[in-house]
Amino acid sequence: METNCSFCQRPFVQKNRCDQIYCSPSCRQLAYMRRRMESFDASKPLQPRSNSTGKTNKLAYKQIENSELLNSIKVAKRSEDYWTFCHSMFWHTQDFYEKEKNKFKVQIAVFFKGSKDIDKTFAELIERACLAKRHAEEKDSRYIPQPEDWFNINHPKGLSSTERWYSALTKQRKYSPEFNKGLTLLAEAVKNYADSRNILDIVFYRHQFISLTHFDLLQWYLNAVMHYQFINF
């Protein structure tokens, strides 16, 4: 008997049981996960458990919002995200040992030092990398150094040298907020994919970049998605 899957809505033939409602084990598992997520209300605090005597055990917790620990975790996450993005941008034909990548991430973390908004700094660094990429592609004699130099905050031709370009960009945006809007869009797109891995985002941002005729940014975005999804996952 043919029916439609309760999760993906695709038609399938019930082979073993007449009450079969999912076309595959994966759909059954995904449906279970969706029900769990829908039943979870993040706005409600966890309720304390009752012990054998009927008394409730208070849950020990520690407030960590805006704490140094939470900030350090976020810096580590964004440092890894930024490494993946830069790998896709500048050195996509090269492979690196885990020890090397860990060193690069430590170097990247320095750029977040003193930041009051880690995500905002991450977006800025994405835009600065794009400015460097465009600068390097203007002339054959220009190049992006290897990672250990590019992420060295004291290197004269490294990431730190792009600060003046970004400063000029932000000044221009004071008079024209839409100036180089594509860079802001790319930073948003990369952050969203790094966080959620939502493949539906790809279609949306592809359309946005094509509408803005920023075909280079579209290619960089797709390269980044490939690295996040398949190479540096």
PDB file of C-alpha atoms in Angstrom:
ATOM      1  CA  MET A   1       0.000   0.000   0.000  1.00  0.00           C
ATOM      2  CA  GLU A   2       1.336   3.441  -0.919  1.00  0.00           C
ATOM      3  CA  THR A   3       1.141   6.361   1.497  1.00  0.00           C
ATOM      4  CA  ASN A   4       3.012   9.582   2.297  1.00  0.00           C
ATOM      5  CA  CYS A   5       5.800   9.806   4.864  1.00  0.00           C
ATOM      6  CA  SER A   6       4.642  11.729   7.945  1.00  0.00           C
ATOM      7  CA  PHE A   7       7.967  13.589   8.085  1.00  0.00           C
ATOM      8  CA  CYS A   8       9.173  14.335   4.552  1.00  0.00           C
ATOM      9  CA  GLN A   9       5.763  13.876   2.827  1.00  0.00           C
ATOM     10  CA  ARG A  10       7.280  11.764   0.064  1.00  0.00           C
ATOM     11  CA  PRO A  11       5.207   8.783  -1.159  1.00  0.00           C
ATOM     12  CA  PHE A  12       6.448   5.313  -0.239  1.00  0.00           C
ATOM     13  CA  VAL A  13       5.176   1.740  -0.214  1.00  0.00           C
ATOM     14  CA  GLN A  14       4.425   0.136   3.160  1.00  0.00           C
ATOM     15  CA  LYS A  15       6.326  -3.142   2.986  1.00  0.00           C
ATOM     16  CA  ASN A  16       6.371  -4.625   6.470  1.00  0.00           C
ATOM     17  CA  ARG A  17       3.536  -3.006   8.408  1.00  0.00           C
ATOM     18  CA  CYS A  18       0.293  -1.390   7.360  1.00  0.00           C
ATOM     19  CA  ASP A  19       0.692   1.209  10.120  1.00  0.00           C
ATOM     20  CA  GLN A  20       4.147   2.289   8.922  1.00  0.00           C
ATOM     21  CA  ILE A  21       4.146   6.121   8.740  1.00  0.00           C
ATOM     22  CA  TYR A  22       7.801   6.906   7.936  1.00  0.00           C
ATOM     23  CA  CYS A  23       9.573   6.051   4.716  1.00  0.00           C
ATOM     24  CA  SER A  24      12.940   5.389   6.390  1.00  0.00           C
ATOM     25  CA  PRO A  25      14.627   5.062   9.809  1.00  0.00           C
ATOM     26  CA  SER A  26      16.259   8.458   9.299  1.00  0.00           C
ATOM     27  CA  CYS A  27      12.858  10.157   8.883  1.00  0.00           C
ATOM     28  CA  ARG A  28      11.612   8.388  11.999  1.00  0.00           C
ATOM     29  CA  GLN A  29      14.638   9.645  13.954  1.00  0.00           C
ATOM     30  CA  LEU A  30      14.306  13.190  12.614  1.00  0.00           C
ATOM     31  CA  ALA A  31      10.619  13.247  13.495  1.00  0.00           C
ATOM     32  CA  TYR A  32      11.469  12.141  17.026  1.00  0.00           C
ATOM     33  CA  MET A  33      14.067  14.911  17.346  1.00  0.00           C
ATOM     34  CA  ARG A  34      11.584  17.484  16.065  1.00  0.00           C
ATOM     35  CA  ARG A  35       8.976  16.408  18.613  1.00  0.00           C
ATOM     36  CA  ARG A  36      11.547  16.692  21.375  1.00  0.00           C
ATOM     37  CA  MET A  37      12.524  20.193  20.264  1.00  0.00           C
ATOM     38  CA  GLU A  38       8.900  21.311  19.965  1.00  0.00           C
ATOM     39  CA  SER A  39       8.103  20.033  23.472  1.00  0.00           C
ATOM     40  CA  PHE A  40      11.078  21.811  25.009  1.00  0.00           C
ATOM     41  CA  ASP A  41      10.349  25.277  26.345  1.00  0.00           C
ATOM     42  CA  ALA A  42      13.641  27.094  26.888  1.00  0.00           C
ATOM     43  CA  SER A  43      11.863  29.899  28.733  1.00  0.00           C
ATOM     44  CA  LYS A  44      10.946  27.607  31.631  1.00  0.00           C
ATOM     45  CA  PRO A  45      13.609  26.872  34.255  1.00  0.00           C
ATOM     46  CA  LEU A  46      14.514  23.285  35.038  1.00  0.00           C
ATOM     47  CA  GLN A  47      12.407  21.856  37.835  1.00  0.00           C
ATOM     48  CA  PRO A  48      14.129  20.267  40.821  1.00  0.00           C
ATOM     49  CA  ARG A  49      13.819  16.505  41.194  1.00  0.00           C
ATOM     50  CA  SER A  50      12.111  14.796  44.079  1.00  0.00           C
ATOM     51  CA  ASN A  51      14.090  12.219  46.061  1.00  0.00           C
ATOM     52  CA  SER A  52      12.788   9.081  47.720  1.00  0.00           C
ATOM     53  CA  THR A  53      11.645  11.050  50.806  1.00  0.00           C
ATOM     54  CA  GLY A  54       9.464  13.311  48.704  1.00  0.00           C
ATOM     55  CA  LYS A  55      11.726  16.306  49.237  1.00  0.00           C
ATOM     56  CA  THR A  56      13.083  18.203  46.301  1.00  0.00           C
ATOM     57  CA  ASN A  57      16.768  18.455  45.540  1.00  0.00           C
ATOM     58  CA  LYS A  58      17.826  21.951  44.569  1.00  0.00           C
ATOM     59  CA  LEU A  59      19.760  22.070  41.337  1.00  0.00           C
ATOM     60  CA  ALA A  60      23.155  23.628  41.719  1.00  0.00           C
ATOM     61  CA  TYR A  61      23.898  26.113  38.997  1.00  0.00           C
ATOM     62  CA  LYS A  62      26.296  28.888  38.238  1.00  0.00           C
ATOM     63  CA  GLN A  63      25.453  32.087  36.452  1.00  0.00           C
ATOM     64  CA  ILE A  64      27.899  32.365  33.578  1.00  0.00           C
ATOM     65  CA  GLU A  65      26.256  34.929  31.326  1.00  0.00           C
ATOM     66  CA  ASN A  66      28.780  37.650  30.455  1.00  0.00           C
ATOM     67  CA  SER A  67      31.394  35.730  32.424  1.00  0.00           C
ATOM     68  CA  GLU A  68      35.044  35.376  31.512  1.00  0.00           C
ATOM     69  CA  LEU A  69      34.557  31.637  31.015  1.00  0.00           C
ATOM     70  CA  LEU A  70      31.733  32.105  28.522  1.00  0.00           C
ATOM     71  CA  ASN A  71      33.723  34.762  26.699  1.00  0.00           C
ATOM     72  CA  SER A  72      36.730  32.439  26.418  1.00  0.00           C
ATOM     73  CA  ILE A  73      34.558  29.664  24.990  1.00  0.00           C
ATOM     74  CA  LYS A  74      33.121  32.033  22.400  1.00  0.00           C
ATOM     75  CA  VAL A  75      36.561  33.300  21.405  1.00  0.00           C
ATOM     76  CA  ALA A  76      37.713  29.706  20.887  1.00  0.00           C
ATOM     77  CA  LYS A  77      34.659  29.012  18.721  1.00  0.00           C
ATOM     78  CA  ARG A  78      35.061  32.125  16.598  1.00  0.00           C
ATOM     79  CA  SER A  79      38.813  31.555  16.239  1.00  0.00           C
ATOM     80  CA  GLU A  80      38.095  28.134  14.776  1.00  0.00           C
ATOM     81  CA  ASP A  81      35.359  29.553  12.539  1.00  0.00           C
ATOM     82  CA  TYR A  82      37.702  32.247  11.285  1.00  0.00           C
ATOM     83  CA  TRP A  83      40.466  29.775  10.563  1.00  0.00           C
ATOM     84  CA  THR A  84      38.054  27.718   8.442  1.00  0.00           C
ATOM     85  CA  PHE A  85      36.971  30.807   6.521  1.00  0.00           C
ATOM     86  CA  CYS A  86      40.531  31.985   5.853  1.00  0.00           C
ATOM     87  CA  HIS A  87      41.595  28.480   4.877  1.00  0.00           C
ATOM     88  CA  SER A  88      38.874  28.489   2.228  1.00  0.00           C
ATOM     89  CA  MET A  89      39.820  31.999   1.079  1.00  0.00           C
ATOM     90  CA  PHE A  90      43.591  31.935   0.866  1.00  0.00           C
ATOM     91  CA  TRP A  91      45.042  28.412   1.181  1.00  0.00           C
ATOM     92  CA  HIS A  92      42.290  26.106  -0.080  1.00  0.00           C
ATOM     93  CA  THR A  93      44.799  24.009  -2.061  1.00  0.00           C
ATOM     94  CA  GLN A  94      46.916  23.346   1.028  1.00  0.00           C
ATOM     95  CA  ASP A  95      46.463  20.921   3.903  1.00  0.00           C
ATOM     96  CA  PHE A  96      47.775  21.566   7.395  1.00  0.00           C
ATOM     97  CA  TYR A  97      48.612  19.355  10.351  1.00  0.00           C
ATOM     98  CA  GLU A  98      46.444  19.590  13.449  1.00  0.00           C
ATOM     99  CA  LYS A  99      49.357  21.065  15.396  1.00  0.00           C
ATOM    100  CA  GLU A 100      49.711  23.840  12.830  1.00  0.00           C
ATOM    101  CA  LYS A 101      45.983  24.611  12.845  1.00  0.00           C
ATOM    102  CA  ASN A 102      45.964  24.845  16.633  1.00  0.00           C
ATOM    103  CA  LYS A 103      48.801  27.348  16.439  1.00  0.00           C
ATOM    104  CA  PHE A 104      46.888  29.459  13.909  1.00  0.00           C
ATOM    105  CA  LYS A 105      43.786  29.477  16.116  1.00  0.00           C
ATOM    106  CA  VAL A 106      45.842  30.709  19.061  1.00  0.00           C
ATOM    107  CA  GLN A 107      47.182  33.516  16.874  1.00  0.00           C
ATOM    108  CA  ILE A 108      43.658  34.401  15.709  1.00  0.00           C
ATOM    109  CA  ALA A 109      42.405  34.568  19.307  1.00  0.00           C
ATOM    110  CA  VAL A 110      44.739  37.515  19.909  1.00  0.00           C
ATOM    111  CA  PHE A 111      42.613  39.621  17.542  1.00  0.00           C
ATOM    112  CA  PHE A 112      39.619  39.124  19.849  1.00  0.00           C
ATOM    113  CA  LYS A 113      41.486  40.349  22.913  1.00  0.00           C
ATOM    114  CA  GLY A 114      39.611  43.175  24.616  1.00  0.00           C
ATOM    115  CA  SER A 115      36.569  42.796  22.357  1.00  0.00           C
ATOM    116  CA  LYS A 116      33.239  43.651  23.991  1.00  0.00           C
ATOM    117  CA  ASP A 117      31.303  41.907  21.208  1.00  0.00           C
ATOM    118  CA  ILE A 118      32.958  38.753  19.864  1.00  0.00           C
ATOM    119  CA  ASP A 119      30.489  38.303  17.007  1.00  0.00           C
ATOM    120  CA  LYS A 120      30.932  41.899  15.885  1.00  0.00           C
ATOM    121  CA  THR A 121      34.716  41.467  15.880  1.00  0.00           C
ATOM    122  CA  PHE A 122      34.309  38.221  13.929  1.00  0.00           C
ATOM    123  CA  ALA A 123      32.249  40.040  11.291  1.00  0.00           C
ATOM    124  CA  GLU A 124      34.904  42.765  11.089  1.00  0.00           C
ATOM    125  CA  LEU A 125      37.661  40.194  10.566  1.00  0.00           C
ATOM    126  CA  ILE A 126      35.638  38.556   7.793  1.00  0.00           C
ATOM    127  CA  GLU A 127      35.338  41.887   5.990  1.00  0.00           C
ATOM    128  CA  ARG A 128      39.030  42.628   6.496  1.00  0.00           C
ATOM    129  CA  ALA A 129      39.946  39.287   4.923  1.00  0.00           C
ATOM    130  CA  CYS A 130      37.790  40.171   1.910  1.00  0.00           C
ATOM    131  CA  LEU A 131      39.489  43.552   1.566  1.00  0.00           C
ATOM    132  CA  ALA A 132      42.866  41.799   1.621  1.00  0.00           C
ATOM    133  CA  LYS A 133      41.717  39.263  -0.981  1.00  0.00           C
ATOM    134  CA  ARG A 134      40.556  41.991  -3.354  1.00  0.00           C
ATOM    135  CA  HIS A 135      43.748  43.958  -2.782  1.00  0.00           C
ATOM    136  CA  ALA A 136      45.900  40.926  -3.576  1.00  0.00           C
ATOM    137  CA  GLU A 137      43.951  40.135  -6.760  1.00  0.00           C
ATOM    138  CA  GLU A 138      44.459  43.625  -8.206  1.00  0.00           C
ATOM    139  CA  LYS A 139      48.089  42.911  -9.121  1.00  0.00           C
ATOM    140  CA  ASP A 140      49.996  39.708  -9.777  1.00  0.00           C
ATOM    141  CA  SER A 141      52.860  40.897  -7.579  1.00  0.00           C
ATOM    142  CA  ARG A 142      50.642  40.990  -4.482  1.00  0.00           C
ATOM    143  CA  TYR A 143      50.044  37.937  -2.337  1.00  0.00           C
ATOM    144  CA  ILE A 144      48.700  36.723   0.997  1.00  0.00           C
ATOM    145  CA  PRO A 145      51.428  35.366   3.300  1.00  0.00           C
ATOM    146  CA  GLN A 146      51.312  31.860   4.755  1.00  0.00           C
ATOM    147  CA  PRO A 147      49.048  31.414   7.807  1.00  0.00           C
ATOM    148  CA  GLU A 148      51.726  31.720  10.495  1.00  0.00           C
ATOM    149  CA  ASP A 149      52.664  35.144   9.100  1.00  0.00           C
ATOM    150  CA  TRP A 150      49.161  36.258   8.107  1.00  0.00           C
ATOM    151  CA  PHE A 151      47.823  35.664  11.633  1.00  0.00           C
ATOM    152  CA  ASN A 152      50.922  37.105  13.313  1.00  0.00           C
ATOM    153  CA  ILE A 153      49.623  40.351  14.775  1.00  0.00           C
ATOM    154  CA  ASN A 154      53.056  41.960  14.378  1.00  0.00           C
ATOM    155  CA  HIS A 155      53.633  40.969  10.750  1.00  0.00           C
ATOM    156  CA  PRO A 156      53.657  44.066   8.478  1.00  0.00           C
ATOM    157  CA  LYS A 157      51.771  42.276   5.681  1.00  0.00           C
ATOM    158  CA  GLY A 158      49.473  40.214   7.882  1.00  0.00           C
ATOM    159  CA  LEU A 159      45.879  40.547   8.994  1.00  0.00           C
ATOM    160  CA  SER A 160      46.727  43.435  11.301  1.00  0.00           C
ATOM    161  CA  SER A 161      47.689  45.560   8.275  1.00  0.00           C
ATOM    162  CA  THR A 162      44.074  45.464   7.048  1.00  0.00           C
ATOM    163  CA  GLU A 163      42.884  47.558   9.980  1.00  0.00           C
ATOM    164  CA  ARG A 164      43.512  50.806   8.100  1.00  0.00           C
ATOM    165  CA  TRP A 165      41.424  49.595   5.147  1.00  0.00           C
ATOM    166  CA  TYR A 166      38.562  48.656   7.424  1.00  0.00           C
ATOM    167  CA  SER A 167      38.815  52.008   9.205  1.00  0.00           C
ATOM    168  CA  ALA A 168      38.458  53.796   5.853  1.00  0.00           C
ATOM    169  CA  LEU A 169      35.487  51.563   5.032  1.00  0.00           C
ATOM    170  CA  THR A 170      33.649  52.398   8.259  1.00  0.00           C
ATOM    171  CA  LYS A 171      34.253  56.121   7.738  1.00  0.00           C
ATOM    172  CA  GLN A 172      32.706  55.885   4.279  1.00  0.00           C
ATOM    173  CA  ARG A 173      29.690  54.085   5.726  1.00  0.00           C
ATOM    174  CA  LYS A 174      28.985  57.011   8.046  1.00  0.00           C
ATOM    175  CA  TYR A 175      28.023  58.993   4.960  1.00  0.00           C
ATOM    176  CA  SER A 176      26.702  56.079   2.901  1.00  0.00           C
ATOM    177  CA  PRO A 177      25.457  53.193   5.122  1.00  0.00           C
ATOM    178  CA  GLU A 178      24.947  50.901   2.112  1.00  0.00           C
ATOM    179  CA  PHE A 179      28.555  51.321   0.942  1.00  0.00           C
ATOM    180  CA  ASN A 180      30.070  47.920   0.103  1.00  0.00           C
ATOM    181  CA  LYS A 181      26.992  46.210   1.536  1.00  0.00           C
ATOM    182  CA  GLY A 182      28.121  42.885   0.077  1.00  0.00           C
ATOM    183  CA  LEU A 183      30.937  42.572   2.618  1.00  0.00           C
ATOM    184  CA  THR A 184      28.501  42.970   5.499  1.00  0.00           C
ATOM    185  CA  LEU A 185      26.233  40.395   3.888  1.00  0.00           C
ATOM    186  CA  LEU A 186      29.091  37.928   3.494  1.00  0.00           C
ATOM    187  CA  ALA A 187      30.079  38.309   7.149  1.00  0.00           C
ATOM    188  CA  GLU A 188      26.466  37.627   8.144  1.00  0.00           C
ATOM    189  CA  ALA A 189      26.201  34.635   5.806  1.00  0.00           C
ATOM    190  CA  VAL A 190      29.438  33.053   7.030  1.00  0.00           C
ATOM    191  CA  LYS A 191      28.514  33.502  10.691  1.00  0.00           C
ATOM    192  CA  ASN A 192      25.066  31.989  10.141  1.00  0.00           C
ATOM    193  CA  TYR A 193      26.425  28.952   8.337  1.00  0.00           C
ATOM    194  CA  ALA A 194      29.205  28.443  10.868  1.00  0.00           C
ATOM    195  CA  ASP A 195      26.564  28.397  13.608  1.00  0.00           C
ATOM    196  CA  SER A 196      23.666  26.484  12.095  1.00  0.00           C
ATOM    197  CA  ARG A 197      24.889  24.595   8.980  1.00  0.00           C
ATOM    198  CA  ASN A 198      21.478  25.344   7.469  1.00  0.00           C
ATOM    199  CA  ILE A 199      21.656  24.422   3.782  1.00  0.00           C
ATOM    200  CA  LEU A 200      18.577  26.553   3.081  1.00  0.00           C
ATOM    201  CA  ASP A 201      20.764  29.599   3.788  1.00  0.00           C
ATOM    202  CA  ILE A 202      22.837  28.790   0.716  1.00  0.00           C
ATOM    203  CA  VAL A 203      19.944  29.413  -1.671  1.00  0.00           C
ATOM    204  CA  PHE A 204      18.971  32.640   0.107  1.00  0.00           C
ATOM    205  CA  TYR A 205      22.451  34.197   0.188  1.00  0.00           C
ATOM    206  CA  ARG A 206      23.261  33.014  -3.329  1.00  0.00           C
ATOM    207  CA  HIS A 207      20.285  35.014  -4.561  1.00  0.00           C
ATOM    208  CA  GLN A 208      21.378  38.035  -2.502  1.00  0.00           C
ATOM    209  CA  PHE A 209      24.922  38.066  -3.896  1.00  0.00           C
ATOM    210  CA  ILE A 210      23.680  37.642  -7.457  1.00  0.00           C
ATOM    211  CA  SER A 211      21.216  40.527  -6.958  1.00  0.00           C
ATOM    212  CA  LEU A 212      24.089  42.732  -5.784  1.00  0.00           C
ATOM    213  CA  THR A 213      26.291  41.432  -8.661  1.00  0.00           C
ATOM    214  CA  HIS A 214      28.985  40.534  -6.117  1.00  0.00           C
ATOM    215  CA  PHE A 215      30.035  37.370  -7.896  1.00  0.00           C
ATOM    216  CA  ASP A 216      33.389  37.199  -6.153  1.00  0.00           C
ATOM    217  CA  LEU A 217      31.668  37.221  -2.757  1.00  0.00           C
ATOM    218  CA  LEU A 218      29.310  34.502  -3.934  1.00  0.00           C
ATOM    219  CA  GLN A 219      32.248  32.291  -4.860  1.00  0.00           C
ATOM    220  CA  TRP A 220      34.002  32.969  -1.544  1.00  0.00           C
ATOM    221  CA  TYR A 221      30.817  32.157   0.333  1.00  0.00           C
ATOM    222  CA  LEU A 222      30.359  28.842  -1.494  1.00  0.00           C
ATOM    223  CA  ASN A 223      34.011  27.983  -0.870  1.00  0.00           C
ATOM    224  CA  ALA A 224      33.534  28.693   2.833  1.00  0.00           C
ATOM    225  CA  VAL A 225      30.395  26.539   2.970  1.00  0.00           C
ATOM    226  CA  MET A 226      32.296  23.639   1.418  1.00  0.00           C
ATOM    227  CA  HIS A 227      35.055  23.935   4.015  1.00  0.00           C
ATOM    228  CA  TYR A 228      32.633  24.218   6.930  1.00  0.00           C
ATOM    229  CA  GLN A 229      30.581  21.285   5.704  1.00  0.00           C
ATOM    230  CA  PHE A 230      33.146  18.853   4.317  1.00  0.00           C
ATOM    231  CA  ILE A 231      36.751  19.859   4.993  1.00  0.00           C
ATOM    232  CA  ASN A 232      37.103  21.572   8.377  1.00  0.00           C
ATOM    233  CA  PHE A 233      33.964  20.111   9.963  1.00  0.00           C
TER     234      PHE A 233
END
